Protein backbone atom coordinates (compact mmCIF):
# COMPACT_ATOMS: atom_id res chain seq x y z
CA UNK A 1 0.00 0.00 0.00
CA UNK A 2 2.78 2.42 0.87
CA UNK A 3 4.64 1.66 -2.37
CA UNK A 4 1.61 2.31 -4.56
CA UNK A 5 -0.09 5.20 -2.76
CA UNK A 6 2.63 6.49 -0.44
CA UNK A 7 2.74 6.89 3.35
CA UNK A 8 0.66 10.07 3.53
CA UNK A 9 -2.99 10.34 4.46
CA UNK A 10 -5.51 10.59 1.65
CA UNK A 11 -8.57 12.73 2.21
CA UNK A 12 -11.85 10.84 2.24
CA UNK A 13 -14.72 13.27 1.77
CA UNK A 14 -18.08 12.63 3.34
CA UNK A 15 -20.80 12.23 0.68
CA UNK A 16 -22.87 15.39 0.34
CA UNK A 17 -26.10 13.65 1.39
CA UNK A 18 -24.50 12.52 4.68
CA UNK A 19 -23.33 15.99 5.77
CA UNK A 20 -25.36 17.82 8.37
CA UNK A 21 -27.76 16.74 11.08
CA UNK A 22 -31.38 16.04 11.86
CA UNK A 23 -33.45 17.44 14.69
CA UNK A 24 -35.28 14.48 16.26
CA UNK A 25 -37.50 15.47 19.19
CA UNK A 26 -35.26 18.40 20.16
CA UNK A 27 -32.14 16.22 19.92
CA UNK A 28 -29.66 17.11 17.19
CA UNK A 29 -28.30 13.92 15.58
CA UNK A 30 -25.50 13.93 13.00
CA UNK A 31 -26.56 12.24 9.78
CA UNK A 32 -23.50 10.11 9.08
CA UNK A 33 -23.20 8.25 12.42
CA UNK A 34 -26.93 7.49 12.34
CA UNK A 35 -26.79 6.28 8.72
CA UNK A 36 -23.70 4.17 9.51
CA UNK A 37 -25.49 2.63 12.49
CA UNK A 38 -28.52 1.77 10.37
CA UNK A 39 -26.33 0.23 7.65
CA UNK A 40 -24.48 -1.80 10.29
CA UNK A 41 -27.73 -3.04 11.82
CA UNK A 42 -29.10 -4.02 8.40
CA UNK A 43 -25.90 -5.93 7.59
CA UNK A 44 -26.13 -7.69 10.96
CA UNK A 45 -29.72 -8.76 10.25
CA UNK A 46 -28.82 -10.01 6.77
CA UNK A 47 -25.90 -12.09 8.04
CA UNK A 48 -27.89 -13.40 10.98
CA UNK A 49 -30.78 -14.44 8.74
CA UNK A 50 -28.47 -16.09 6.21
CA UNK A 51 -26.68 -18.09 8.89
CA UNK A 52 -29.84 -19.08 10.78
CA UNK A 53 -32.58 -19.40 8.17
CA UNK A 54 -30.96 -20.72 4.97
CA UNK A 55 -29.55 -24.04 3.85
CA UNK A 56 -26.21 -22.38 3.11
CA UNK A 57 -26.07 -21.07 6.69
CA UNK A 58 -26.80 -24.53 8.07
CA UNK A 59 -24.06 -26.08 5.92
CA UNK A 60 -21.53 -23.41 6.95
CA UNK A 61 -22.35 -23.78 10.66
CA UNK A 62 -22.16 -27.57 10.38
CA UNK A 63 -18.90 -27.28 8.47
CA UNK A 64 -17.35 -25.31 11.29
CA UNK A 65 -18.28 -28.03 13.78
CA UNK A 66 -17.52 -31.11 11.67
CA UNK A 67 -16.17 -30.46 8.14
CA UNK A 68 -15.59 -34.15 7.39
CA UNK A 69 -19.25 -34.99 7.96
CA UNK A 70 -20.36 -32.15 5.69
CA UNK A 71 -17.99 -33.44 2.99
CA UNK A 72 -19.47 -36.94 3.35
CA UNK A 73 -22.97 -35.45 2.92
CA UNK A 74 -21.89 -34.32 -0.56
CA UNK A 75 -21.10 -30.64 0.02
CA UNK A 76 -17.76 -29.13 -0.92
CA UNK A 77 -17.16 -27.36 2.37
CA UNK A 78 -14.04 -25.65 1.05
CA UNK A 79 -16.12 -23.91 -1.60
CA UNK A 80 -18.51 -22.71 1.11
CA UNK A 81 -15.61 -21.53 3.28
CA UNK A 82 -14.18 -19.65 0.29
CA UNK A 83 -17.54 -17.89 -0.05
CA UNK A 84 -17.56 -17.08 3.66
CA UNK A 85 -14.04 -15.64 3.36
CA UNK A 86 -15.10 -13.55 0.36
CA UNK A 87 -18.19 -12.29 2.23
CA UNK A 88 -16.04 -11.44 5.26
CA UNK A 89 -13.62 -9.54 3.03
CA UNK A 90 -16.51 -7.60 1.50
CA UNK A 91 -17.82 -6.74 4.97
CA UNK A 92 -14.32 -5.60 5.99
CA UNK A 93 -14.21 -3.37 2.91
CA UNK A 94 -17.60 -1.87 3.77
CA UNK A 95 -16.48 -1.30 7.35
CA UNK A 96 -13.21 0.25 6.22
CA UNK A 97 -15.04 2.58 3.86
CA UNK A 98 -17.45 3.61 6.57
CA UNK A 99 -14.60 4.18 9.04
CA UNK A 100 -12.61 6.17 6.46
CA UNK A 101 -15.63 8.39 5.83
CA UNK A 102 -16.09 8.87 9.57
CA UNK A 103 -12.47 9.92 10.22
CA UNK A 104 -12.28 11.63 6.80
CA UNK A 105 -8.94 10.08 5.82
CA UNK A 106 -7.29 6.90 4.59
CA UNK A 107 -3.77 5.91 5.61
CA UNK A 108 -1.65 2.73 5.56
CA UNK A 109 -2.02 2.00 9.28
CA UNK A 110 -5.78 2.54 9.20
CA UNK A 111 -7.58 0.42 11.75
CA UNK A 112 -4.59 0.04 14.04
CA UNK A 113 -6.10 2.48 16.51
CA UNK A 114 -9.22 0.37 16.97
CA UNK A 115 -7.75 -3.15 16.89
CA UNK A 116 -7.64 -3.39 20.69
CA UNK A 117 -11.32 -2.41 20.86
CA UNK A 118 -12.19 -5.03 18.22
CA UNK A 119 -10.47 -7.72 20.26
CA UNK A 120 -12.23 -6.62 23.45
CA UNK A 121 -15.60 -6.57 21.64
CA UNK A 122 -15.07 -10.10 20.31
CA UNK A 123 -14.08 -11.42 23.74
CA UNK A 124 -16.88 -9.67 25.62
CA UNK A 125 -19.50 -10.77 23.11
CA UNK A 126 -18.29 -14.35 22.97
CA UNK A 127 -16.04 -15.80 20.30
CA UNK A 128 -18.06 -17.02 17.33
CA UNK A 129 -21.24 -15.11 18.17
CA UNK A 130 -22.54 -12.46 15.79
CA UNK A 131 -25.15 -11.23 18.28
CA UNK A 132 -22.44 -11.11 20.94
CA UNK A 133 -20.33 -8.91 18.69
CA UNK A 134 -23.17 -6.42 18.30
CA UNK A 135 -23.93 -6.35 22.04
CA UNK A 136 -20.22 -6.19 22.90
CA UNK A 137 -19.67 -3.32 20.46
CA UNK A 138 -22.57 -1.37 21.96
CA UNK A 139 -21.32 -1.96 25.51
CA UNK A 140 -17.72 -1.02 24.72
CA UNK A 141 -18.63 1.95 22.53
CA UNK A 142 -21.15 3.48 24.88
CA UNK A 143 -19.12 2.93 28.05
CA UNK A 144 -15.96 4.31 26.42
CA UNK A 145 -17.70 7.42 25.09
CA UNK A 146 -19.61 8.18 28.28
CA UNK A 147 -16.48 7.89 30.41
CA UNK A 148 -14.39 9.78 27.82
CA UNK A 149 -16.87 12.64 28.07
CA UNK A 150 -16.79 12.71 31.87
CA UNK A 151 -13.21 11.62 32.67
CA UNK A 152 -11.13 11.42 29.47
CA UNK A 153 -8.09 9.79 31.07
CA UNK A 154 -10.16 6.88 32.39
CA UNK A 155 -11.82 5.98 29.08
CA UNK A 156 -9.56 3.09 28.10
CA UNK A 157 -9.56 1.87 31.69
CA UNK A 158 -13.35 1.50 31.73
CA UNK A 159 -13.15 -0.71 28.66
CA UNK A 160 -10.64 -2.98 30.37
CA UNK A 161 -12.71 -2.96 33.57
CA UNK A 162 -15.79 -3.96 31.57
CA UNK A 163 -13.81 -6.82 30.03
CA UNK A 164 -12.61 -8.03 33.44
CA UNK A 165 -16.10 -7.83 35.01
CA UNK A 166 -17.81 -9.69 32.18
CA UNK A 167 -15.15 -12.40 31.99
CA UNK A 168 -15.30 -12.82 35.78
CA UNK A 169 -19.03 -13.48 35.59
CA UNK A 170 -19.13 -15.33 32.24
CA UNK A 171 -15.72 -16.65 31.12
CA UNK A 172 -17.06 -17.54 27.65
CA UNK A 173 -18.43 -14.03 27.01
CA UNK A 174 -22.00 -12.80 27.01
CA UNK A 175 -23.12 -14.98 24.11
CA UNK A 176 -21.02 -18.16 23.81
CA UNK A 177 -20.54 -19.70 20.38
CA UNK A 178 -23.74 -20.97 18.85
CA UNK A 179 -26.11 -18.36 20.29
mmCIF file of C-alpha atoms in Angstrom:
data_model
loop_
_atom_site.group_PDB
_atom_site.id
_atom_site.type_symbol
_atom_site.label_atom_id
_atom_site.label_comp_id
_atom_site.label_asym_id
_atom_site.label_seq_id
_atom_site.Cartn_x
_atom_site.Cartn_y
_atom_site.Cartn_z
ATOM 1 C CA UNK A 1 0.000 0.000 0.000
ATOM 2 C CA UNK A 2 2.784 2.418 0.871
ATOM 3 C CA UNK A 3 4.643 1.665 -2.367
ATOM 4 C CA UNK A 4 1.605 2.305 -4.563
ATOM 5 C CA UNK A 5 -0.094 5.197 -2.759
ATOM 6 C CA UNK A 6 2.632 6.486 -0.438
ATOM 7 C CA UNK A 7 2.744 6.894 3.345
ATOM 8 C CA UNK A 8 0.662 10.069 3.528
ATOM 9 C CA UNK A 9 -2.986 10.338 4.462
ATOM 10 C CA UNK A 10 -5.505 10.590 1.650
ATOM 11 C CA UNK A 11 -8.574 12.729 2.212
ATOM 12 C CA UNK A 12 -11.854 10.835 2.244
ATOM 13 C CA UNK A 13 -14.722 13.273 1.771
ATOM 14 C CA UNK A 14 -18.085 12.630 3.340
ATOM 15 C CA UNK A 15 -20.801 12.228 0.680
ATOM 16 C CA UNK A 16 -22.869 15.394 0.342
ATOM 17 C CA UNK A 17 -26.102 13.651 1.394
ATOM 18 C CA UNK A 18 -24.498 12.520 4.680
ATOM 19 C CA UNK A 19 -23.335 15.993 5.770
ATOM 20 C CA UNK A 20 -25.364 17.819 8.371
ATOM 21 C CA UNK A 21 -27.756 16.740 11.079
ATOM 22 C CA UNK A 22 -31.385 16.039 11.862
ATOM 23 C CA UNK A 23 -33.454 17.436 14.691
ATOM 24 C CA UNK A 24 -35.281 14.480 16.263
ATOM 25 C CA UNK A 25 -37.504 15.472 19.188
ATOM 26 C CA UNK A 26 -35.265 18.399 20.160
ATOM 27 C CA UNK A 27 -32.140 16.221 19.917
ATOM 28 C CA UNK A 28 -29.657 17.107 17.191
ATOM 29 C CA UNK A 29 -28.300 13.923 15.579
ATOM 30 C CA UNK A 30 -25.501 13.935 13.001
ATOM 31 C CA UNK A 31 -26.563 12.242 9.780
ATOM 32 C CA UNK A 32 -23.497 10.111 9.083
ATOM 33 C CA UNK A 33 -23.199 8.254 12.422
ATOM 34 C CA UNK A 34 -26.926 7.495 12.343
ATOM 35 C CA UNK A 35 -26.788 6.278 8.724
ATOM 36 C CA UNK A 36 -23.698 4.172 9.507
ATOM 37 C CA UNK A 37 -25.486 2.628 12.487
ATOM 38 C CA UNK A 38 -28.522 1.773 10.371
ATOM 39 C CA UNK A 39 -26.329 0.229 7.651
ATOM 40 C CA UNK A 40 -24.480 -1.800 10.287
ATOM 41 C CA UNK A 41 -27.729 -3.044 11.816
ATOM 42 C CA UNK A 42 -29.099 -4.019 8.399
ATOM 43 C CA UNK A 43 -25.898 -5.933 7.592
ATOM 44 C CA UNK A 44 -26.133 -7.694 10.962
ATOM 45 C CA UNK A 45 -29.718 -8.756 10.254
ATOM 46 C CA UNK A 46 -28.825 -10.014 6.765
ATOM 47 C CA UNK A 47 -25.898 -12.088 8.040
ATOM 48 C CA UNK A 48 -27.892 -13.399 10.980
ATOM 49 C CA UNK A 49 -30.784 -14.436 8.741
ATOM 50 C CA UNK A 50 -28.467 -16.092 6.209
ATOM 51 C CA UNK A 51 -26.684 -18.095 8.888
ATOM 52 C CA UNK A 52 -29.843 -19.076 10.783
ATOM 53 C CA UNK A 53 -32.576 -19.402 8.171
ATOM 54 C CA UNK A 54 -30.962 -20.722 4.968
ATOM 55 C CA UNK A 55 -29.546 -24.037 3.847
ATOM 56 C CA UNK A 56 -26.210 -22.383 3.115
ATOM 57 C CA UNK A 57 -26.072 -21.070 6.686
ATOM 58 C CA UNK A 58 -26.805 -24.529 8.066
ATOM 59 C CA UNK A 59 -24.057 -26.075 5.920
ATOM 60 C CA UNK A 60 -21.530 -23.414 6.953
ATOM 61 C CA UNK A 61 -22.354 -23.777 10.657
ATOM 62 C CA UNK A 62 -22.163 -27.573 10.384
ATOM 63 C CA UNK A 63 -18.903 -27.285 8.469
ATOM 64 C CA UNK A 64 -17.353 -25.312 11.285
ATOM 65 C CA UNK A 65 -18.275 -28.031 13.783
ATOM 66 C CA UNK A 66 -17.519 -31.109 11.665
ATOM 67 C CA UNK A 67 -16.167 -30.461 8.144
ATOM 68 C CA UNK A 68 -15.594 -34.148 7.393
ATOM 69 C CA UNK A 69 -19.253 -34.990 7.958
ATOM 70 C CA UNK A 70 -20.364 -32.146 5.692
ATOM 71 C CA UNK A 71 -17.994 -33.438 2.994
ATOM 72 C CA UNK A 72 -19.469 -36.939 3.355
ATOM 73 C CA UNK A 73 -22.967 -35.451 2.924
ATOM 74 C CA UNK A 74 -21.891 -34.318 -0.556
ATOM 75 C CA UNK A 75 -21.099 -30.640 0.023
ATOM 76 C CA UNK A 76 -17.760 -29.132 -0.924
ATOM 77 C CA UNK A 77 -17.156 -27.364 2.370
ATOM 78 C CA UNK A 78 -14.035 -25.652 1.055
ATOM 79 C CA UNK A 79 -16.122 -23.906 -1.599
ATOM 80 C CA UNK A 80 -18.507 -22.710 1.113
ATOM 81 C CA UNK A 81 -15.612 -21.532 3.276
ATOM 82 C CA UNK A 82 -14.184 -19.650 0.290
ATOM 83 C CA UNK A 83 -17.539 -17.891 -0.050
ATOM 84 C CA UNK A 84 -17.560 -17.084 3.663
ATOM 85 C CA UNK A 85 -14.042 -15.645 3.357
ATOM 86 C CA UNK A 86 -15.104 -13.547 0.363
ATOM 87 C CA UNK A 87 -18.190 -12.289 2.233
ATOM 88 C CA UNK A 88 -16.039 -11.443 5.258
ATOM 89 C CA UNK A 89 -13.618 -9.543 3.033
ATOM 90 C CA UNK A 90 -16.512 -7.598 1.500
ATOM 91 C CA UNK A 91 -17.816 -6.741 4.973
ATOM 92 C CA UNK A 92 -14.322 -5.604 5.987
ATOM 93 C CA UNK A 93 -14.206 -3.365 2.910
ATOM 94 C CA UNK A 94 -17.601 -1.871 3.770
ATOM 95 C CA UNK A 95 -16.482 -1.299 7.354
ATOM 96 C CA UNK A 96 -13.205 0.247 6.221
ATOM 97 C CA UNK A 97 -15.035 2.578 3.856
ATOM 98 C CA UNK A 98 -17.454 3.615 6.568
ATOM 99 C CA UNK A 99 -14.605 4.181 9.037
ATOM 100 C CA UNK A 100 -12.611 6.175 6.460
ATOM 101 C CA UNK A 101 -15.626 8.386 5.826
ATOM 102 C CA UNK A 102 -16.089 8.869 9.568
ATOM 103 C CA UNK A 103 -12.467 9.922 10.217
ATOM 104 C CA UNK A 104 -12.285 11.631 6.797
ATOM 105 C CA UNK A 105 -8.943 10.077 5.821
ATOM 106 C CA UNK A 106 -7.294 6.903 4.591
ATOM 107 C CA UNK A 107 -3.772 5.909 5.614
ATOM 108 C CA UNK A 108 -1.647 2.732 5.556
ATOM 109 C CA UNK A 109 -2.015 1.996 9.275
ATOM 110 C CA UNK A 110 -5.778 2.543 9.199
ATOM 111 C CA UNK A 111 -7.583 0.423 11.747
ATOM 112 C CA UNK A 112 -4.595 0.037 14.043
ATOM 113 C CA UNK A 113 -6.098 2.478 16.509
ATOM 114 C CA UNK A 114 -9.219 0.365 16.966
ATOM 115 C CA UNK A 115 -7.751 -3.148 16.886
ATOM 116 C CA UNK A 116 -7.644 -3.390 20.685
ATOM 117 C CA UNK A 117 -11.318 -2.414 20.859
ATOM 118 C CA UNK A 118 -12.192 -5.026 18.222
ATOM 119 C CA UNK A 119 -10.471 -7.723 20.261
ATOM 120 C CA UNK A 120 -12.231 -6.618 23.448
ATOM 121 C CA UNK A 121 -15.597 -6.573 21.644
ATOM 122 C CA UNK A 122 -15.072 -10.099 20.314
ATOM 123 C CA UNK A 123 -14.078 -11.423 23.738
ATOM 124 C CA UNK A 124 -16.885 -9.674 25.620
ATOM 125 C CA UNK A 125 -19.504 -10.771 23.106
ATOM 126 C CA UNK A 126 -18.290 -14.354 22.973
ATOM 127 C CA UNK A 127 -16.042 -15.796 20.301
ATOM 128 C CA UNK A 128 -18.057 -17.016 17.325
ATOM 129 C CA UNK A 129 -21.235 -15.109 18.166
ATOM 130 C CA UNK A 130 -22.540 -12.463 15.791
ATOM 131 C CA UNK A 131 -25.150 -11.235 18.278
ATOM 132 C CA UNK A 132 -22.444 -11.114 20.938
ATOM 133 C CA UNK A 133 -20.331 -8.914 18.690
ATOM 134 C CA UNK A 134 -23.167 -6.425 18.303
ATOM 135 C CA UNK A 135 -23.926 -6.353 22.037
ATOM 136 C CA UNK A 136 -20.219 -6.190 22.898
ATOM 137 C CA UNK A 137 -19.673 -3.324 20.464
ATOM 138 C CA UNK A 138 -22.570 -1.372 21.959
ATOM 139 C CA UNK A 139 -21.317 -1.956 25.515
ATOM 140 C CA UNK A 140 -17.723 -1.022 24.718
ATOM 141 C CA UNK A 141 -18.629 1.949 22.534
ATOM 142 C CA UNK A 142 -21.150 3.479 24.883
ATOM 143 C CA UNK A 143 -19.118 2.929 28.053
ATOM 144 C CA UNK A 144 -15.961 4.314 26.418
ATOM 145 C CA UNK A 145 -17.704 7.424 25.091
ATOM 146 C CA UNK A 146 -19.613 8.181 28.283
ATOM 147 C CA UNK A 147 -16.480 7.888 30.413
ATOM 148 C CA UNK A 148 -14.391 9.784 27.816
ATOM 149 C CA UNK A 149 -16.872 12.636 28.068
ATOM 150 C CA UNK A 150 -16.785 12.710 31.871
ATOM 151 C CA UNK A 151 -13.207 11.624 32.674
ATOM 152 C CA UNK A 152 -11.128 11.423 29.466
ATOM 153 C CA UNK A 153 -8.086 9.788 31.071
ATOM 154 C CA UNK A 154 -10.161 6.876 32.391
ATOM 155 C CA UNK A 155 -11.824 5.983 29.079
ATOM 156 C CA UNK A 156 -9.558 3.087 28.098
ATOM 157 C CA UNK A 157 -9.561 1.868 31.691
ATOM 158 C CA UNK A 158 -13.346 1.497 31.731
ATOM 159 C CA UNK A 159 -13.155 -0.711 28.661
ATOM 160 C CA UNK A 160 -10.635 -2.981 30.367
ATOM 161 C CA UNK A 161 -12.710 -2.955 33.567
ATOM 162 C CA UNK A 162 -15.786 -3.964 31.572
ATOM 163 C CA UNK A 163 -13.805 -6.824 30.033
ATOM 164 C CA UNK A 164 -12.613 -8.030 33.438
ATOM 165 C CA UNK A 165 -16.098 -7.830 35.013
ATOM 166 C CA UNK A 166 -17.812 -9.691 32.184
ATOM 167 C CA UNK A 167 -15.154 -12.400 31.992
ATOM 168 C CA UNK A 168 -15.301 -12.816 35.782
ATOM 169 C CA UNK A 169 -19.028 -13.483 35.585
ATOM 170 C CA UNK A 170 -19.127 -15.332 32.241
ATOM 171 C CA UNK A 171 -15.715 -16.651 31.119
ATOM 172 C CA UNK A 172 -17.057 -17.544 27.653
ATOM 173 C CA UNK A 173 -18.435 -14.034 27.012
ATOM 174 C CA UNK A 174 -22.000 -12.796 27.010
ATOM 175 C CA UNK A 175 -23.120 -14.984 24.112
ATOM 176 C CA UNK A 176 -21.021 -18.155 23.814
ATOM 177 C CA UNK A 177 -20.541 -19.701 20.383
ATOM 178 C CA UNK A 178 -23.741 -20.973 18.849
ATOM 179 C CA UNK A 179 -26.109 -18.360 20.289
#
